[in-house]
Amino acid sequence: MPDTLRNEPDVLTVPESRNFRSYQGFLRACRDYMTGPLLGDMKEYYQEALENETLEPSTDDVMRILDDSIEFQIYSWANRHLQRLKYQDPELGVFATVNAHRESLIAELDAAASDDPECLQLNPNIEFPEYYKMVDFHQHTGGVWSDELDGVAYEFGRRTTNAVDVDPDVLYRMSYSQFPDRRYEKVLDWGTGHGAGLIEWQKLHPESECHGVDLSAPCLKLAHKRAKELGLRMHFSQQDVEHLEYDDNTFDAVFHLFMFHELPPVTLKNALREVLRVLKPGGIFVGPEIGLSGKDPFMDVVWLSHAWSNNEPFSAQWFKFDIERAANDVGFSRVTIEPFKPMYESNGESKPNDGRWRFYTLEK
């Protein structure tokens, strides 16, 4: 067999060597150990430290206990550096593998972008918000906006997080399964990234006119290319969620996937106001998000540690953000917060009662 896979006709792919697959598989196995046996050892250490305690520990108490644990130190190191190694290994990382095919990938993206400019509207003069430029979110070097192939690397990195037989788009379908059952004539994917979520939506809802916005031109170019490969006509545009370029009362639904924790609180509240403006009366702003349970201090600290070690600086602020109050302040008529049931069910948990995975529906 050849050492690399050939591109399928008209489909942009990044060839992968056997060594690349083996390396990424090894990193996945390390992460499985981190979130399995190592996490179990951390919990055991924590519970032993609490044997003589009579009061419910605070978050600070848990941090103090875990900081002295070699298991937690290894866990935090792994959470930080497995992601770094995934992207940045000079031979087998995502960036190196993508850049090995740089010229051909850019040519494919550019060719698709020039075919139908009405469906891909980029703004070379857009002003990026400071929060967007200040951190390499998820340790994606330079962010997902500064290099022409950032969209490809982002999509490629997302897929290699999972084993080759795992569909990375299942999260979108899980989210859509919890939407209210109604007709959606016009929808907006809020932070569409590489477009996979909007494409999955269109497959399930062919009646919808689909729009997607993002700050990243490289991601939008890839999203446009992916839609064209499937013969789908979608409308992608480079916009700031605080300043949407749509008329009032445009969409039946605006949706997202785990976007709230990526935004500073002030930005999120401003964005809620914009979403409300572009929704039709009775329209919904809907999607899942992660939160702290308030019931399990140990896991709450683990989630906080993920945010710190993986460059997600606004997560801690999101965990304290009162979105129901903010949504009511800007004018939403109703806010419903439920368990994100499909996520619990996929993990074999029949009673979603820990509050980690939540599903938000804001109605105009």
mmCIF file with all atom_site columns, C-alpha atoms in Angstrom, residues 41-222:
data_model
loop_
_atom_site.group_PDB
_atom_site.id
_atom_site.type_symbol
_atom_site.label_atom_id
_atom_site.label_alt_id
_atom_site.label_comp_id
_atom_site.label_asym_id
_atom_site.label_entity_id
_atom_site.label_seq_id
_atom_site.pdbx_PDB_ins_code
_atom_site.Cartn_x
_atom_site.Cartn_y
_atom_site.Cartn_z
_atom_site.occupancy
_atom_site.B_iso_or_equiv
_atom_site.pdbx_formal_charge
_atom_site.auth_seq_id
_atom_site.auth_comp_id
_atom_site.auth_asym_id
_atom_site.auth_atom_id
_atom_site.pdbx_PDB_model_num
ATOM 1   C CA . ASP A 1 41  ? -6.591  7.977  40.654 1.00 0.00 ? 41  ASP A CA 1
ATOM 2   C CA . MET A 1 42  ? -7.091  11.720 41.157 1.00 0.00 ? 42  MET A CA 1
ATOM 3   C CA . LYS A 1 43  ? -10.599 11.127 42.502 1.00 0.00 ? 43  LYS A CA 1
ATOM 4   C CA . GLU A 1 44  ? -9.336  8.445  44.883 1.00 0.00 ? 44  GLU A CA 1
ATOM 5   C CA . TYR A 1 45  ? -6.606  10.759 46.190 1.00 0.00 ? 45  TYR A CA 1
ATOM 6   C CA . TYR A 1 46  ? -9.171  13.526 46.669 1.00 0.00 ? 46  TYR A CA 1
ATOM 7   C CA . GLN A 1 47  ? -11.624 11.301 48.535 1.00 0.00 ? 47  GLN A CA 1
ATOM 8   C CA . GLU A 1 48  ? -8.904  10.015 50.878 1.00 0.00 ? 48  GLU A CA 1
ATOM 9   C CA . ALA A 1 49  ? -7.903  13.610 51.653 1.00 0.00 ? 49  ALA A CA 1
ATOM 10  C CA . LEU A 1 50  ? -11.523 14.345 52.652 1.00 0.00 ? 50  LEU A CA 1
ATOM 11  C CA . GLU A 1 51  ? -11.936 11.415 55.054 1.00 0.00 ? 51  GLU A CA 1
ATOM 12  C CA . ASN A 1 52  ? -11.526 13.578 58.147 1.00 0.00 ? 52  ASN A CA 1
ATOM 13  C CA . GLU A 1 53  ? -13.363 16.631 56.780 1.00 0.00 ? 53  GLU A CA 1
ATOM 14  C CA . THR A 1 54  ? -16.826 17.433 58.131 1.00 0.00 ? 54  THR A CA 1
ATOM 15  C CA . LEU A 1 55  ? -17.769 20.359 55.883 1.00 0.00 ? 55  LEU A CA 1
ATOM 16  C CA . GLU A 1 56  ? -18.560 20.306 52.168 1.00 0.00 ? 56  GLU A CA 1
ATOM 17  C CA . PRO A 1 57  ? -15.349 21.421 50.422 1.00 0.00 ? 57  PRO A CA 1
ATOM 18  C CA . SER A 1 58  ? -15.295 24.652 48.447 1.00 0.00 ? 58  SER A CA 1
ATOM 19  C CA . THR A 1 59  ? -13.703 24.984 45.023 1.00 0.00 ? 59  THR A CA 1
ATOM 20  C CA . ASP A 1 60  ? -10.655 26.528 46.693 1.00 0.00 ? 60  ASP A CA 1
ATOM 21  C CA . ASP A 1 61  ? -10.422 23.545 49.061 1.00 0.00 ? 61  ASP A CA 1
ATOM 22  C CA . VAL A 1 62  ? -10.465 21.123 46.142 1.00 0.00 ? 62  VAL A CA 1
ATOM 23  C CA . MET A 1 63  ? -7.793  23.114 44.326 1.00 0.00 ? 63  MET A CA 1
ATOM 24  C CA . ARG A 1 64  ? -5.593  23.087 47.412 1.00 0.00 ? 64  ARG A CA 1
ATOM 25  C CA . ILE A 1 65  ? -5.970  19.323 47.798 1.00 0.00 ? 65  ILE A CA 1
ATOM 26  C CA . LEU A 1 66  ? -5.372  18.513 44.140 1.00 0.00 ? 66  LEU A CA 1
ATOM 27  C CA . ASP A 1 67  ? -2.422  20.858 43.768 1.00 0.00 ? 67  ASP A CA 1
ATOM 28  C CA . ASP A 1 68  ? -0.478  18.547 46.109 1.00 0.00 ? 68  ASP A CA 1
ATOM 29  C CA . SER A 1 69  ? -1.354  15.477 44.034 1.00 0.00 ? 69  SER A CA 1
ATOM 30  C CA . ILE A 1 70  ? 1.215   14.123 41.568 1.00 0.00 ? 70  ILE A CA 1
ATOM 31  C CA . GLU A 1 71  ? -1.721  12.598 39.663 1.00 0.00 ? 71  GLU A CA 1
ATOM 32  C CA . PHE A 1 72  ? -3.288  16.018 39.146 1.00 0.00 ? 72  PHE A CA 1
ATOM 33  C CA . GLN A 1 73  ? 0.052   17.490 38.114 1.00 0.00 ? 73  GLN A CA 1
ATOM 34  C CA . ILE A 1 74  ? 0.483   14.758 35.487 1.00 0.00 ? 74  ILE A CA 1
ATOM 35  C CA . TYR A 1 75  ? -3.152  15.157 34.402 1.00 0.00 ? 75  TYR A CA 1
ATOM 36  C CA . SER A 1 76  ? -2.721  18.911 33.891 1.00 0.00 ? 76  SER A CA 1
ATOM 37  C CA . TRP A 1 77  ? 0.571   18.441 32.053 1.00 0.00 ? 77  TRP A CA 1
ATOM 38  C CA . ALA A 1 78  ? -1.064  15.901 29.748 1.00 0.00 ? 78  ALA A CA 1
ATOM 39  C CA . ASN A 1 79  ? -4.087  18.079 29.057 1.00 0.00 ? 79  ASN A CA 1
ATOM 40  C CA . ARG A 1 80  ? -1.802  20.914 28.014 1.00 0.00 ? 80  ARG A CA 1
ATOM 41  C CA . HIS A 1 81  ? 0.908   19.089 26.130 1.00 0.00 ? 81  HIS A CA 1
ATOM 42  C CA . LEU A 1 82  ? -1.011  16.337 24.348 1.00 0.00 ? 82  LEU A CA 1
ATOM 43  C CA . GLN A 1 83  ? -2.853  19.121 22.539 1.00 0.00 ? 83  GLN A CA 1
ATOM 44  C CA . ARG A 1 84  ? 0.417   20.908 21.818 1.00 0.00 ? 84  ARG A CA 1
ATOM 45  C CA . LEU A 1 85  ? 2.016   17.736 20.462 1.00 0.00 ? 85  LEU A CA 1
ATOM 46  C CA . LYS A 1 86  ? -1.049  16.993 18.349 1.00 0.00 ? 86  LYS A CA 1
ATOM 47  C CA . TYR A 1 87  ? -0.656  20.270 16.489 1.00 0.00 ? 87  TYR A CA 1
ATOM 48  C CA . GLN A 1 88  ? 2.976   21.217 16.724 1.00 0.00 ? 88  GLN A CA 1
ATOM 49  C CA . ASP A 1 89  ? 5.199   18.160 16.338 1.00 0.00 ? 89  ASP A CA 1
ATOM 50  C CA . PRO A 1 90  ? 7.578   19.260 13.541 1.00 0.00 ? 90  PRO A CA 1
ATOM 51  C CA . GLU A 1 91  ? 7.099   16.054 11.522 1.00 0.00 ? 91  GLU A CA 1
ATOM 52  C CA . LEU A 1 92  ? 3.856   14.378 12.596 1.00 0.00 ? 92  LEU A CA 1
ATOM 53  C CA . GLY A 1 93  ? 1.765   17.238 13.935 1.00 0.00 ? 93  GLY A CA 1
ATOM 54  C CA . VAL A 1 94  ? -1.339  18.639 12.248 1.00 0.00 ? 94  VAL A CA 1
ATOM 55  C CA . PHE A 1 95  ? 0.399   21.827 11.125 1.00 0.00 ? 95  PHE A CA 1
ATOM 56  C CA . ALA A 1 96  ? 3.362   20.004 9.562  1.00 0.00 ? 96  ALA A CA 1
ATOM 57  C CA . THR A 1 97  ? 1.079   17.547 7.757  1.00 0.00 ? 97  THR A CA 1
ATOM 58  C CA . VAL A 1 98  ? -1.149  20.297 6.375  1.00 0.00 ? 98  VAL A CA 1
ATOM 59  C CA . ASN A 1 99  ? 1.772   22.509 5.350  1.00 0.00 ? 99  ASN A CA 1
ATOM 60  C CA . ALA A 1 100 ? 3.363   19.664 3.397  1.00 0.00 ? 100 ALA A CA 1
ATOM 61  C CA . HIS A 1 101 ? 0.539   20.171 0.864  1.00 0.00 ? 101 HIS A CA 1
ATOM 62  C CA . ARG A 1 102 ? 0.272   23.920 1.243  1.00 0.00 ? 102 ARG A CA 1
ATOM 63  C CA . GLU A 1 103 ? 0.241   25.064 -2.366 1.00 0.00 ? 103 GLU A CA 1
ATOM 64  C CA . SER A 1 104 ? -2.300  22.532 -3.621 1.00 0.00 ? 104 SER A CA 1
ATOM 65  C CA . LEU A 1 105 ? -4.657  23.072 -0.671 1.00 0.00 ? 105 LEU A CA 1
ATOM 66  C CA . ILE A 1 106 ? -4.621  26.862 -1.065 1.00 0.00 ? 106 ILE A CA 1
ATOM 67  C CA . ALA A 1 107 ? -5.226  26.508 -4.801 1.00 0.00 ? 107 ALA A CA 1
ATOM 68  C CA . GLU A 1 108 ? -8.292  24.312 -4.178 1.00 0.00 ? 108 GLU A CA 1
ATOM 69  C CA . LEU A 1 109 ? -9.727  26.746 -1.640 1.00 0.00 ? 109 LEU A CA 1
ATOM 70  C CA . ASP A 1 110 ? -9.143  29.747 -3.891 1.00 0.00 ? 110 ASP A CA 1
ATOM 71  C CA . ALA A 1 111 ? -10.706 28.031 -6.903 1.00 0.00 ? 111 ALA A CA 1
ATOM 72  C CA . ALA A 1 112 ? -13.871 27.229 -4.949 1.00 0.00 ? 112 ALA A CA 1
ATOM 73  C CA . ALA A 1 113 ? -14.046 30.741 -3.508 1.00 0.00 ? 113 ALA A CA 1
ATOM 74  C CA . SER A 1 114 ? -13.956 32.346 -6.962 1.00 0.00 ? 114 SER A CA 1
ATOM 75  C CA . ASP A 1 115 ? -16.725 30.141 -8.392 1.00 0.00 ? 115 ASP A CA 1
ATOM 76  C CA . ASP A 1 116 ? -19.663 31.619 -6.470 1.00 0.00 ? 116 ASP A CA 1
ATOM 77  C CA . PRO A 1 117 ? -18.814 34.883 -4.672 1.00 0.00 ? 117 PRO A CA 1
ATOM 78  C CA . GLU A 1 118 ? -22.461 35.461 -3.757 1.00 0.00 ? 118 GLU A CA 1
ATOM 79  C CA . CYS A 1 119 ? -22.315 32.480 -1.389 1.00 0.00 ? 119 CYS A CA 1
ATOM 80  C CA . LEU A 1 120 ? -18.976 33.451 0.183  1.00 0.00 ? 120 LEU A CA 1
ATOM 81  C CA . GLN A 1 121 ? -18.630 37.034 1.333  1.00 0.00 ? 121 GLN A CA 1
ATOM 82  C CA . LEU A 1 122 ? -15.310 37.898 2.946  1.00 0.00 ? 122 LEU A CA 1
ATOM 83  C CA . ASN A 1 123 ? -14.372 41.239 4.434  1.00 0.00 ? 123 ASN A CA 1
ATOM 84  C CA . PRO A 1 124 ? -10.631 41.981 4.128  1.00 0.00 ? 124 PRO A CA 1
ATOM 85  C CA . ASN A 1 125 ? -11.130 45.158 6.185  1.00 0.00 ? 125 ASN A CA 1
ATOM 86  C CA . ILE A 1 126 ? -12.880 43.527 9.115  1.00 0.00 ? 126 ILE A CA 1
ATOM 87  C CA . GLU A 1 127 ? -11.633 44.616 12.546 1.00 0.00 ? 127 GLU A CA 1
ATOM 88  C CA . PHE A 1 128 ? -11.061 41.640 14.792 1.00 0.00 ? 128 PHE A CA 1
ATOM 89  C CA . PRO A 1 129 ? -12.102 42.130 18.437 1.00 0.00 ? 129 PRO A CA 1
ATOM 90  C CA . GLU A 1 130 ? -9.206  42.211 20.879 1.00 0.00 ? 130 GLU A CA 1
ATOM 91  C CA . TYR A 1 131 ? -10.388 39.077 22.711 1.00 0.00 ? 131 TYR A CA 1
ATOM 92  C CA . TYR A 1 132 ? -10.247 37.155 19.431 1.00 0.00 ? 132 TYR A CA 1
ATOM 93  C CA . LYS A 1 133 ? -6.635  38.104 18.761 1.00 0.00 ? 133 LYS A CA 1
ATOM 94  C CA . MET A 1 134 ? -5.241  37.880 22.271 1.00 0.00 ? 134 MET A CA 1
ATOM 95  C CA . VAL A 1 135 ? -5.206  34.100 22.770 1.00 0.00 ? 135 VAL A CA 1
ATOM 96  C CA . ASP A 1 136 ? -4.490  31.057 20.615 1.00 0.00 ? 136 ASP A CA 1
ATOM 97  C CA . PHE A 1 137 ? -7.755  29.325 21.539 1.00 0.00 ? 137 PHE A CA 1
ATOM 98  C CA . HIS A 1 138 ? -7.403  25.579 22.079 1.00 0.00 ? 138 HIS A CA 1
ATOM 99  C CA . GLN A 1 139 ? -3.654  26.082 21.469 1.00 0.00 ? 139 GLN A CA 1
ATOM 100 C CA . HIS A 1 140 ? -4.204  26.556 17.734 1.00 0.00 ? 140 HIS A CA 1
ATOM 101 C CA . THR A 1 141 ? -1.072  28.600 17.027 1.00 0.00 ? 141 THR A CA 1
ATOM 102 C CA . GLY A 1 142 ? -1.913  32.011 15.583 1.00 0.00 ? 142 GLY A CA 1
ATOM 103 C CA . GLY A 1 143 ? -5.616  31.439 16.100 1.00 0.00 ? 143 GLY A CA 1
ATOM 104 C CA . VAL A 1 144 ? -7.863  30.188 13.318 1.00 0.00 ? 144 VAL A CA 1
ATOM 105 C CA . TRP A 1 145 ? -7.684  33.399 11.318 1.00 0.00 ? 145 TRP A CA 1
ATOM 106 C CA . SER A 1 146 ? -4.053  34.349 10.655 1.00 0.00 ? 146 SER A CA 1
ATOM 107 C CA . ASP A 1 147 ? -2.956  31.721 8.104  1.00 0.00 ? 147 ASP A CA 1
ATOM 108 C CA . GLU A 1 148 ? -4.644  30.714 4.840  1.00 0.00 ? 148 GLU A CA 1
ATOM 109 C CA . LEU A 1 149 ? -4.804  27.081 5.943  1.00 0.00 ? 149 LEU A CA 1
ATOM 110 C CA . ASP A 1 150 ? -6.093  27.654 9.476  1.00 0.00 ? 150 ASP A CA 1
ATOM 111 C CA . GLY A 1 151 ? -9.532  26.363 8.491  1.00 0.00 ? 151 GLY A CA 1
ATOM 112 C CA . VAL A 1 152 ? -8.065  23.176 7.065  1.00 0.00 ? 152 VAL A CA 1
ATOM 113 C CA . ALA A 1 153 ? -5.867  22.641 10.128 1.00 0.00 ? 153 ALA A CA 1
ATOM 114 C CA . TYR A 1 154 ? -8.834  23.288 12.446 1.00 0.00 ? 154 TYR A CA 1
ATOM 115 C CA . GLU A 1 155 ? -11.054 20.772 10.659 1.00 0.00 ? 155 GLU A CA 1
ATOM 116 C CA . PHE A 1 156 ? -8.216  18.254 10.335 1.00 0.00 ? 156 PHE A CA 1
ATOM 117 C CA . GLY A 1 157 ? -7.330  18.637 14.001 1.00 0.00 ? 157 GLY A CA 1
ATOM 118 C CA . ARG A 1 158 ? -10.936 18.146 15.050 1.00 0.00 ? 158 ARG A CA 1
ATOM 119 C CA . ARG A 1 159 ? -11.188 14.905 13.097 1.00 0.00 ? 159 ARG A CA 1
ATOM 120 C CA . THR A 1 160 ? -7.942  13.464 14.399 1.00 0.00 ? 160 THR A CA 1
ATOM 121 C CA . THR A 1 161 ? -9.153  14.010 17.961 1.00 0.00 ? 161 THR A CA 1
ATOM 122 C CA . ASN A 1 162 ? -11.368 10.993 17.302 1.00 0.00 ? 162 ASN A CA 1
ATOM 123 C CA . ALA A 1 163 ? -10.540 7.522  16.080 1.00 0.00 ? 163 ALA A CA 1
ATOM 124 C CA . VAL A 1 164 ? -10.944 7.050  12.318 1.00 0.00 ? 164 VAL A CA 1
ATOM 125 C CA . ASP A 1 165 ? -14.234 5.156  12.793 1.00 0.00 ? 165 ASP A CA 1
ATOM 126 C CA . VAL A 1 166 ? -15.844 7.913  14.906 1.00 0.00 ? 166 VAL A CA 1
ATOM 127 C CA . ASP A 1 167 ? -18.016 10.498 13.143 1.00 0.00 ? 167 ASP A CA 1
ATOM 128 C CA . PRO A 1 168 ? -16.976 13.921 14.484 1.00 0.00 ? 168 PRO A CA 1
ATOM 129 C CA . ASP A 1 169 ? -20.265 15.445 13.261 1.00 0.00 ? 169 ASP A CA 1
ATOM 130 C CA . VAL A 1 170 ? -22.440 13.404 15.594 1.00 0.00 ? 170 VAL A CA 1
ATOM 131 C CA . LEU A 1 171 ? -22.419 16.265 18.135 1.00 0.00 ? 171 LEU A CA 1
ATOM 132 C CA . TYR A 1 172 ? -24.303 18.479 15.712 1.00 0.00 ? 172 TYR A CA 1
ATOM 133 C CA . ARG A 1 173 ? -26.991 15.874 15.161 1.00 0.00 ? 173 ARG A CA 1
ATOM 134 C CA . MET A 1 174 ? -27.267 15.339 18.902 1.00 0.00 ? 174 MET A CA 1
ATOM 135 C CA . SER A 1 175 ? -27.868 19.055 19.348 1.00 0.00 ? 175 SER A CA 1
ATOM 136 C CA . TYR A 1 176 ? -30.437 19.304 16.556 1.00 0.00 ? 176 TYR A CA 1
ATOM 137 C CA . SER A 1 177 ? -32.395 16.378 17.991 1.00 0.00 ? 177 SER A CA 1
ATOM 138 C CA . GLN A 1 178 ? -33.280 18.561 20.991 1.00 0.00 ? 178 GLN A CA 1
ATOM 139 C CA . PHE A 1 179 ? -34.588 21.511 18.935 1.00 0.00 ? 179 PHE A CA 1
ATOM 140 C CA . PRO A 1 180 ? -38.337 22.242 18.998 1.00 0.00 ? 180 PRO A CA 1
ATOM 141 C CA . ASP A 1 181 ? -40.121 20.353 16.229 1.00 0.00 ? 181 ASP A CA 1
ATOM 142 C CA . ARG A 1 182 ? -41.182 23.062 13.774 1.00 0.00 ? 182 ARG A CA 1
ATOM 143 C CA . ARG A 1 183 ? -40.439 24.347 10.284 1.00 0.00 ? 183 ARG A CA 1
ATOM 144 C CA . TYR A 1 184 ? -37.257 26.415 9.912  1.00 0.00 ? 184 TYR A CA 1
ATOM 145 C CA . GLU A 1 185 ? -37.321 28.378 6.688  1.00 0.00 ? 185 GLU A CA 1
ATOM 146 C CA . LYS A 1 186 ? -34.209 30.477 7.331  1.00 0.00 ? 186 LYS A CA 1
ATOM 147 C CA . VAL A 1 187 ? -31.449 29.722 9.846  1.00 0.00 ? 187 VAL A CA 1
ATOM 148 C CA . LEU A 1 188 ? -28.131 31.165 10.965 1.00 0.00 ? 188 LEU A CA 1
ATOM 149 C CA . ASP A 1 189 ? -25.177 29.120 12.234 1.00 0.00 ? 189 ASP A CA 1
ATOM 150 C CA . TRP A 1 190 ? -23.597 31.460 14.799 1.00 0.00 ? 190 TRP A CA 1
ATOM 151 C CA . GLY A 1 191 ? -19.837 30.813 14.721 1.00 0.00 ? 191 GLY A CA 1
ATOM 152 C CA . THR A 1 192 ? -19.988 28.347 11.843 1.00 0.00 ? 192 THR A CA 1
ATOM 153 C CA . GLY A 1 193 ? -16.237 27.608 11.695 1.00 0.00 ? 193 GLY A CA 1
ATOM 154 C CA . HIS A 1 194 ? -15.510 25.069 8.959  1.00 0.00 ? 194 HIS A CA 1
ATOM 155 C CA . GLY A 1 195 ? -19.232 24.707 8.254  1.00 0.00 ? 195 GLY A CA 1
ATOM 156 C CA . ALA A 1 196 ? -19.775 21.089 9.293  1.00 0.00 ? 196 ALA A CA 1
ATOM 157 C CA . GLY A 1 197 ? -22.649 22.006 11.596 1.00 0.00 ? 197 GLY A CA 1
ATOM 158 C CA . LEU A 1 198 ? -24.525 23.926 8.921  1.00 0.00 ? 198 LEU A CA 1
ATOM 159 C CA . ILE A 1 199 ? -23.995 21.132 6.420  1.00 0.00 ? 199 ILE A CA 1
ATOM 160 C CA . GLU A 1 200 ? -25.403 18.598 8.878  1.00 0.00 ? 200 GLU A CA 1
ATOM 161 C CA . TRP A 1 201 ? -28.377 20.889 9.428  1.00 0.00 ? 201 TRP A CA 1
ATOM 162 C CA . GLN A 1 202 ? -29.059 21.168 5.699  1.00 0.00 ? 202 GLN A CA 1
ATOM 163 C CA . LYS A 1 203 ? -29.010 17.389 5.336  1.00 0.00 ? 203 LYS A CA 1
ATOM 164 C CA . LEU A 1 204 ? -31.716 17.129 8.001  1.00 0.00 ? 204 LEU A CA 1
ATOM 165 C CA . HIS A 1 205 ? -33.642 20.249 6.928  1.00 0.00 ? 205 HIS A CA 1
ATOM 166 C CA . PRO A 1 206 ? -33.488 20.656 3.153  1.00 0.00 ? 206 PRO A CA 1
ATOM 167 C CA . GLU A 1 207 ? -36.296 23.233 3.419  1.00 0.00 ? 207 GLU A CA 1
ATOM 168 C CA . SER A 1 208 ? -34.015 25.719 5.217  1.00 0.00 ? 208 SER A CA 1
ATOM 169 C CA . GLU A 1 209 ? -32.146 28.600 3.630  1.00 0.00 ? 209 GLU A CA 1
ATOM 170 C CA . CYS A 1 210 ? -28.825 28.298 5.439  1.00 0.00 ? 210 CYS A CA 1
ATOM 171 C CA . HIS A 1 211 ? -26.486 31.106 6.515  1.00 0.00 ? 211 HIS A CA 1
ATOM 172 C CA . GLY A 1 212 ? -23.272 30.892 8.522  1.00 0.00 ? 212 GLY A CA 1
ATOM 173 C CA . VAL A 1 213 ? -21.129 33.647 10.034 1.00 0.00 ? 213 VAL A CA 1
ATOM 174 C CA . ASP A 1 214 ? -17.642 33.581 11.478 1.00 0.00 ? 214 ASP A CA 1
ATOM 175 C CA . LEU A 1 215 ? -14.715 35.938 11.993 1.00 0.00 ? 215 LEU A CA 1
ATOM 176 C CA . SER A 1 216 ? -12.268 33.547 10.314 1.00 0.00 ? 216 SER A CA 1
ATOM 177 C CA . ALA A 1 217 ? -11.886 33.903 6.543  1.00 0.00 ? 217 ALA A CA 1
ATOM 178 C CA . PRO A 1 218 ? -9.820  30.667 6.280  1.00 0.00 ? 218 PRO A CA 1
ATOM 179 C CA . CYS A 1 219 ? -12.592 28.729 8.042  1.00 0.00 ? 219 CYS A CA 1
ATOM 180 C CA . LEU A 1 220 ? -15.295 30.267 5.866  1.00 0.00 ? 220 LEU A CA 1
ATOM 181 C CA . LYS A 1 221 ? -13.413 29.412 2.676  1.00 0.00 ? 221 LYS A CA 1
ATOM 182 C CA . LEU A 1 222 ? -13.241 25.790 3.768  1.00 0.00 ? 222 LEU A CA 1
#
